[in-house]
Amino acid sequence: DQYLNAIVTHQPSAATLSIGFRQTENAVVQRIGTGLWQSAKGIGEIQRRYFDAETEQAGFFGLLEEDGGLVIATLRLRVQDRKITEAEWVLSRKGDPGIGPNAGQQSNEAYHDSEYLIAHPPPPERVVPKSERLSRTDLIAVTNSYFDGLSAHDGKQILAHPGCVREENGVLTTQRRQQDGSLSDCTSEGAMANIFAVTARRYPIVDEEAQAVLGIVLFQRRPGVPMRRNLLSEWFFVDQAKIRSIFASMYYPDQEAMAPNWPPFDGNWPIQPPAK
């Protein structure tokens, strides 16, 4: 909260920042006093906070206010020796670049619907009874099954409840009518068509009390296909050992962009061959 308040009041000195504090916004390093330190005007109606005592990291998912409109945001914040050392933002703004040719609605402009997110927010913050919790290891395994399923184009690999919901930048990308008449969910394979592999997987925040996991990954395209990668932060909410819902903020960086630009995947990883 101290950091968020410092951001929206444009006062870096109000946050307990380390000497080597590092901040990225969509994988681009921002100097203190630039980027969100200048543009953020307030915290929006949707605010969710998550905590990982083991890694000393905290997360925020929700809305920020800027002059240009509402920003759908994920924040990963790291604390060491009671000082903030890292802030990693994944941000969605209306009008952000799309994925590229032959990507349907998102060819030229990425999804963004803050109004839908306000009307259909993530689950309320919660403390799950200990008897109903998965361990940290199992929470990561359940989450990773989702990315394994996407890479394999095999929804049966995903440990999820039937009807599991997914929102991307506030847009509902499940519960859509499929060719067989059924409604899609987060295991449906139609949405996997443009994904070649899910790489640079990280699970920096595992909130065992809330049974929530933050996954930050890159969606890669098939070599030579002129589509942008997807820098993706997804919040997974797990019940009864299966994924119940997923809420994402994401961005499509260009081919030359340094992404994810955080250890252990520093810089632009993996290097892509030029599109033919």
Tab-separated table of C-alpha atoms in Angstrom:
chain	number	residue	atom	x	y	z
A	1	ASP	CA	0.000	0.000	0.000
A	2	GLN	CA	2.876	2.358	0.786
A	3	TYR	CA	4.324	1.752	-2.674
A	4	LEU	CA	0.982	2.117	-4.477
A	5	ASN	CA	0.244	5.345	-2.633
A	6	ALA	CA	3.693	6.658	-3.578
A	7	ILE	CA	3.040	5.798	-7.247
A	8	VAL	CA	-0.314	7.576	-7.478
A	9	THR	CA	0.934	10.646	-5.579
A	10	HIS	CA	4.114	10.771	-7.685
A	11	GLN	CA	6.356	10.668	-4.620
A	12	PRO	CA	9.080	8.010	-4.842
A	13	SER	CA	10.483	9.262	-1.542
A	14	ALA	CA	7.281	8.110	0.171
A	15	ALA	CA	8.119	4.470	-0.578
A	16	THR	CA	10.913	2.590	1.136
A	17	LEU	CA	12.915	1.846	-2.010
A	18	SER	CA	16.286	0.115	-1.989
A	19	ILE	CA	19.333	1.746	-3.562
A	20	GLY	CA	19.167	-0.701	-6.480
A	21	PHE	CA	15.379	-0.601	-6.862
A	22	ARG	CA	14.323	-1.809	-10.320
A	23	GLN	CA	10.946	-1.242	-11.966
A	24	THR	CA	9.668	-2.529	-15.301
A	25	GLU	CA	6.439	-1.745	-17.128
A	26	ASN	CA	5.628	-4.339	-19.788
A	27	ALA	CA	9.256	-5.475	-19.464
A	28	VAL	CA	10.690	-1.988	-20.126
A	29	VAL	CA	12.899	-0.653	-17.315
A	30	GLN	CA	11.652	2.673	-15.954
A	31	ARG	CA	13.764	5.120	-14.012
A	32	ILE	CA	12.379	6.280	-10.683
A	33	GLY	CA	10.059	9.200	-11.370
A	34	THR	CA	9.144	8.116	-14.910
A	35	GLY	CA	6.392	5.886	-16.329
A	36	LEU	CA	3.655	5.182	-13.802
A	37	TRP	CA	5.356	7.519	-11.331
A	38	GLN	CA	4.136	10.291	-13.648
A	39	SER	CA	0.981	8.882	-15.259
A	40	ALA	CA	-0.903	7.050	-12.468
A	41	LYS	CA	-3.582	9.249	-10.883
A	42	GLY	CA	-5.287	6.807	-8.545
A	43	ILE	CA	-6.220	3.216	-7.782
A	44	GLY	CA	-9.434	2.065	-9.434
A	45	GLU	CA	-12.512	0.287	-8.180
A	46	ILE	CA	-11.074	-3.229	-8.566
A	47	GLN	CA	-8.259	-3.972	-6.111
A	48	ARG	CA	-6.965	-7.398	-5.097
A	49	ARG	CA	-3.826	-8.018	-3.042
A	50	TYR	CA	-1.920	-11.273	-2.552
A	51	PHE	CA	1.056	-12.179	-0.388
A	52	ASP	CA	3.813	-14.768	-0.487
A	53	ALA	CA	5.695	-14.915	2.809
A	54	GLU	CA	8.181	-17.480	1.517
A	55	THR	CA	9.485	-15.326	-1.357
A	56	GLU	CA	8.746	-11.995	0.398
A	57	GLN	CA	6.703	-10.804	-2.551
A	58	ALA	CA	3.322	-9.140	-2.799
A	59	GLY	CA	0.962	-8.853	-5.729
A	60	PHE	CA	-1.762	-6.490	-6.890
A	61	PHE	CA	-4.359	-7.077	-9.586
A	62	GLY	CA	-6.852	-4.388	-10.465
A	63	LEU	CA	-7.300	-0.991	-12.022
A	64	LEU	CA	-5.177	2.131	-12.118
A	65	GLU	CA	-6.462	5.531	-13.190
A	66	GLU	CA	-4.649	7.563	-15.842
A	67	ASP	CA	-5.704	10.600	-17.864
A	68	GLY	CA	-6.161	8.311	-20.858
A	69	GLY	CA	-8.519	5.934	-19.022
A	70	LEU	CA	-8.399	2.891	-16.779
A	71	VAL	CA	-5.400	0.564	-16.875
A	72	ILE	CA	-5.794	-3.139	-16.086
A	73	ALA	CA	-2.701	-3.974	-14.072
A	74	THR	CA	-0.736	-6.728	-12.402
A	75	LEU	CA	2.030	-5.748	-9.986
A	76	ARG	CA	4.695	-8.016	-8.527
A	77	LEU	CA	6.533	-6.343	-5.660
A	78	ARG	CA	9.566	-7.762	-3.875
A	79	VAL	CA	10.778	-6.789	-0.404
A	80	GLN	CA	14.209	-7.585	1.019
A	81	ASP	CA	15.527	-6.346	4.370
A	82	ARG	CA	12.314	-4.329	4.718
A	83	LYS	CA	13.029	-2.354	1.554
A	84	ILE	CA	11.305	-2.607	-1.834
A	85	THR	CA	13.792	-3.968	-4.356
A	86	GLU	CA	11.649	-4.872	-7.391
A	87	ALA	CA	8.406	-3.773	-9.028
A	88	GLU	CA	7.237	-5.598	-12.139
A	89	TRP	CA	4.127	-4.298	-13.883
A	90	VAL	CA	2.115	-5.927	-16.679
A	91	LEU	CA	-0.280	-3.306	-18.006
A	92	SER	CA	-3.192	-3.215	-20.437
A	93	ARG	CA	-4.345	0.092	-21.859
A	94	LYS	CA	-7.107	0.631	-24.384
A	95	GLY	CA	-5.569	0.851	-27.853
A	96	ASP	CA	-2.505	-1.289	-27.104
A	97	PRO	CA	-1.098	-3.116	-30.173
A	98	GLY	CA	-2.679	-6.375	-31.221
A	99	ILE	CA	-1.181	-9.748	-31.961
A	100	GLY	CA	-0.794	-9.295	-35.708
A	101	PRO	CA	-2.110	-10.803	-38.965
A	102	ASN	CA	-4.852	-13.435	-38.940
A	103	ALA	CA	-5.586	-13.072	-35.225
A	104	GLY	CA	-9.231	-12.111	-35.556
A	105	GLN	CA	-10.496	-9.375	-33.241
A	106	GLN	CA	-7.050	-8.824	-31.761
A	107	SER	CA	-5.142	-8.451	-35.030
A	108	ASN	CA	-4.694	-4.691	-34.690
A	109	GLU	CA	-5.703	-3.921	-31.105
A	110	ALA	CA	-5.438	-6.018	-27.944
A	111	TYR	CA	-8.459	-6.868	-25.845
A	112	HIS	CA	-9.333	-4.315	-23.157
A	113	ASP	CA	-12.618	-3.965	-21.269
A	114	SER	CA	-12.318	-2.387	-17.834
A	115	GLU	CA	-16.097	-2.016	-17.552
A	116	TYR	CA	-16.620	-5.784	-17.872
A	117	LEU	CA	-13.899	-6.381	-15.277
A	118	ILE	CA	-15.685	-4.027	-12.863
A	119	ALA	CA	-18.966	-5.865	-13.448
A	120	HIS	CA	-17.317	-9.308	-13.247
A	121	PRO	CA	-14.374	-8.948	-10.855
A	122	PRO	CA	-11.979	-11.603	-9.546
A	123	PRO	CA	-13.058	-13.543	-6.448
A	124	PRO	CA	-12.982	-11.559	-3.215
A	125	GLU	CA	-9.830	-11.803	-1.151
A	126	ARG	CA	-10.116	-14.792	1.167
A	127	VAL	CA	-8.405	-17.032	3.699
A	128	VAL	CA	-9.095	-20.682	2.879
A	129	PRO	CA	-9.292	-23.044	5.880
A	130	LYS	CA	-6.046	-24.979	6.317
A	131	SER	CA	-7.803	-28.300	5.855
A	132	GLU	CA	-8.895	-27.241	2.357
A	133	ARG	CA	-5.570	-25.851	1.107
A	134	LEU	CA	-3.139	-27.341	-1.370
A	135	SER	CA	0.548	-27.063	-0.616
A	136	ARG	CA	2.730	-24.543	-2.402
A	137	THR	CA	4.198	-27.311	-4.573
A	138	ASP	CA	0.770	-28.606	-5.565
A	139	LEU	CA	-0.591	-25.138	-6.319
A	140	ILE	CA	2.275	-24.550	-8.745
A	141	ALA	CA	1.737	-27.981	-10.317
A	142	VAL	CA	-1.970	-27.284	-10.887
A	143	THR	CA	-1.136	-23.911	-12.429
A	144	ASN	CA	1.602	-25.370	-14.603
A	145	SER	CA	-0.829	-27.968	-15.974
A	146	TYR	CA	-2.620	-25.078	-17.675
A	147	PHE	CA	0.499	-23.920	-19.512
A	148	ASP	CA	1.415	-27.515	-20.366
A	149	GLY	CA	-2.035	-27.975	-21.885
A	150	LEU	CA	-1.713	-24.793	-23.953
A	151	SER	CA	1.717	-25.791	-25.274
A	152	ALA	CA	0.500	-29.287	-26.160
A	153	HIS	CA	-2.845	-28.015	-27.538
A	154	ASP	CA	-4.420	-30.607	-25.258
A	155	GLY	CA	-7.045	-29.322	-22.848
A	156	LYS	CA	-7.267	-32.678	-21.110
A	157	GLN	CA	-3.895	-31.978	-19.488
A	158	ILE	CA	-5.336	-29.005	-17.605
A	159	LEU	CA	-6.460	-29.577	-14.012
A	160	ALA	CA	-9.552	-27.380	-13.996
A	161	HIS	CA	-13.213	-27.468	-13.075
A	162	PRO	CA	-15.691	-27.824	-15.947
A	163	GLY	CA	-16.853	-24.337	-16.902
A	164	CYS	CA	-13.713	-22.629	-15.568
A	165	VAL	CA	-13.736	-18.921	-16.426
A	166	ARG	CA	-10.948	-16.847	-17.999
A	167	GLU	CA	-10.849	-13.072	-18.424
A	168	GLU	CA	-8.059	-11.464	-20.463
A	169	ASN	CA	-7.672	-7.710	-19.989
A	170	GLY	CA	-11.242	-7.673	-18.744
A	171	VAL	CA	-12.632	-9.592	-21.730
A	172	LEU	CA	-14.387	-12.917	-21.130
A	173	THR	CA	-12.653	-15.421	-23.427
A	174	THR	CA	-14.586	-18.476	-22.259
A	175	GLN	CA	-18.291	-19.388	-22.082
A	176	ARG	CA	-18.534	-18.994	-25.843
A	177	ARG	CA	-20.648	-21.221	-28.057
A	178	GLN	CA	-18.550	-23.881	-29.812
A	179	GLN	CA	-19.268	-25.788	-33.008
A	180	ASP	CA	-20.741	-28.713	-31.080
A	181	GLY	CA	-23.105	-26.362	-29.250
A	182	SER	CA	-21.313	-26.523	-25.892
A	183	LEU	CA	-19.829	-23.535	-24.096
A	184	SER	CA	-16.077	-23.143	-24.007
A	185	ASP	CA	-14.081	-22.984	-20.778
A	186	CYS	CA	-10.412	-22.536	-19.849
A	187	THR	CA	-9.573	-26.023	-21.159
A	188	SER	CA	-11.070	-25.501	-24.627
A	189	GLU	CA	-8.549	-25.970	-27.401
A	190	GLY	CA	-9.843	-23.390	-29.888
A	191	ALA	CA	-8.098	-20.552	-28.042
A	192	MET	CA	-4.752	-22.388	-28.265
A	193	ALA	CA	-4.393	-22.177	-32.050
A	194	ASN	CA	-1.978	-19.216	-32.101
A	195	ILE	CA	0.220	-20.539	-29.280
A	196	PHE	CA	3.368	-22.429	-30.250
A	197	ALA	CA	4.791	-22.774	-26.735
A	198	VAL	CA	4.438	-21.232	-23.284
A	199	THR	CA	7.981	-20.310	-22.237
A	200	ALA	CA	9.875	-18.343	-19.551
A	201	ARG	CA	7.433	-19.630	-16.936
A	202	ARG	CA	7.638	-18.088	-13.467
A	203	TYR	CA	5.443	-18.491	-10.400
A	204	PRO	CA	6.708	-15.648	-8.198
A	205	ILE	CA	3.679	-15.327	-5.925
A	206	VAL	CA	1.949	-18.306	-4.349
A	207	ASP	CA	-0.581	-17.129	-1.778
A	208	GLU	CA	-1.328	-20.329	0.109
A	209	GLU	CA	-3.946	-18.712	2.346
A	210	ALA	CA	-5.898	-17.439	-0.651
A	211	GLN	CA	-5.064	-20.484	-2.836
A	212	ALA	CA	-4.043	-18.049	-5.571
A	213	VAL	CA	-1.012	-18.223	-7.878
A	214	LEU	CA	0.544	-15.611	-10.149
A	215	GLY	CA	2.040	-17.023	-13.341
A	216	ILE	CA	4.115	-14.749	-15.583
A	217	VAL	CA	5.005	-16.274	-18.957
A	218	LEU	CA	5.564	-15.657	-22.658
A	219	PHE	CA	3.305	-17.101	-25.325
A	220	GLN	CA	5.561	-17.831	-28.303
A	221	ARG	CA	4.446	-18.018	-31.934
A	222	ARG	CA	5.620	-20.589	-34.427
A	223	PRO	CA	8.988	-19.571	-35.945
A	224	GLY	CA	8.498	-17.427	-39.046
A	225	VAL	CA	4.889	-16.502	-38.204
A	226	PRO	CA	4.557	-12.683	-38.141
A	227	MET	CA	2.605	-12.508	-34.889
A	228	ARG	CA	3.682	-10.752	-31.711
A	229	ARG	CA	4.512	-12.692	-28.579
A	230	ASN	CA	2.271	-12.307	-25.551
A	231	LEU	CA	3.739	-11.095	-22.256
A	232	LEU	CA	1.179	-12.506	-19.886
A	233	SER	CA	0.435	-12.304	-16.179
A	234	GLU	CA	-2.331	-14.618	-15.031
A	235	TRP	CA	-3.860	-14.995	-11.599
A	236	PHE	CA	-5.109	-18.530	-10.953
A	237	PHE	CA	-7.724	-19.261	-8.306
A	238	VAL	CA	-7.737	-22.877	-7.170
A	239	ASP	CA	-10.537	-24.753	-5.382
A	240	GLN	CA	-10.587	-28.446	-4.535
A	241	ALA	CA	-7.270	-29.023	-6.328
A	242	LYS	CA	-8.497	-27.580	-9.643
A	243	ILE	CA	-8.489	-24.193	-11.373
A	244	ARG	CA	-11.776	-22.363	-10.897
A	245	SER	CA	-11.007	-19.055	-12.639
A	246	ILE	CA	-8.191	-17.115	-14.312
A	247	PHE	CA	-7.765	-13.340	-14.568
A	248	ALA	CA	-5.057	-11.895	-16.807
A	249	SER	CA	-3.431	-8.635	-17.724
A	250	MET	CA	-1.298	-8.941	-20.835
A	251	TYR	CA	0.564	-7.115	-23.559
A	252	TYR	CA	1.902	-7.932	-27.043
A	253	PRO	CA	5.552	-6.760	-27.238
A	254	ASP	CA	7.202	-6.388	-30.624
A	255	GLN	CA	9.823	-8.875	-31.747
A	256	GLU	CA	12.794	-6.727	-30.691
A	257	ALA	CA	11.425	-5.906	-27.222
A	258	MET	CA	13.328	-7.179	-24.203
A	259	ALA	CA	10.881	-9.617	-22.615
A	260	PRO	CA	10.422	-10.867	-19.963
A	261	ASN	CA	13.565	-9.004	-18.844
A	262	TRP	CA	13.638	-10.525	-15.342
A	263	PRO	CA	15.878	-13.299	-14.000
A	264	PRO	CA	16.322	-16.070	-14.785
A	265	PHE	CA	15.140	-14.966	-18.239
A	266	ASP	CA	17.061	-11.714	-18.646
A	267	GLY	CA	16.617	-9.692	-21.792
A	268	ASN	CA	14.767	-11.011	-24.822
A	269	TRP	CA	14.142	-14.706	-24.276
A	270	PRO	CA	14.181	-16.748	-26.346
A	271	ILE	CA	15.639	-14.907	-29.333
A	272	GLN	CA	13.293	-15.305	-32.281
A	273	PRO	CA	14.340	-15.695	-35.917
A	274	PRO	CA	13.026	-12.952	-38.195
A	275	ALA	CA	9.641	-13.529	-39.785
A	276	LYS	CA	9.791	-14.693	-43.390
